[in-house]
Amino acid sequence: AVCCVGVGETRLGRQLYC
């Protein structure tokens, strides 16, 4: 999905932050 969701989201086992 998109990085900018709240504070961050889990994608492919990695935490993405804005």
Short mmCIF file of C-alpha atoms in Angstrom, two decimals:
data_model
loop_
_atom_site.label_atom_id
_atom_site.label_comp_id
_atom_site.label_asym_id
_atom_site.label_seq_id
_atom_site.Cartn_x
_atom_site.Cartn_y
_atom_site.Cartn_z
CA ALA A 1 0.00 0.00 0.00
CA VAL A 2 1.10 3.56 0.66
CA CYS A 3 3.77 4.65 3.14
CA CYS A 4 1.78 7.54 4.52
CA VAL A 5 -0.81 5.63 6.55
CA GLY A 6 -0.91 6.89 10.13
CA VAL A 7 2.74 6.59 11.16
CA GLY A 8 3.85 3.66 9.08
CA GLU A 9 2.76 0.32 7.72
CA THR A 10 4.23 -3.12 7.40
CA ARG A 11 5.16 -4.12 3.86
CA LEU A 12 7.13 -7.24 2.97
CA GLY A 13 8.31 -7.47 6.56
CA ARG A 14 9.65 -3.91 6.54
CA GLN A 15 8.32 -0.89 8.37
CA LEU A 16 7.89 2.08 6.04
CA TYR A 17 7.75 5.61 7.44
CA CYS A 18 6.99 8.91 5.78
#
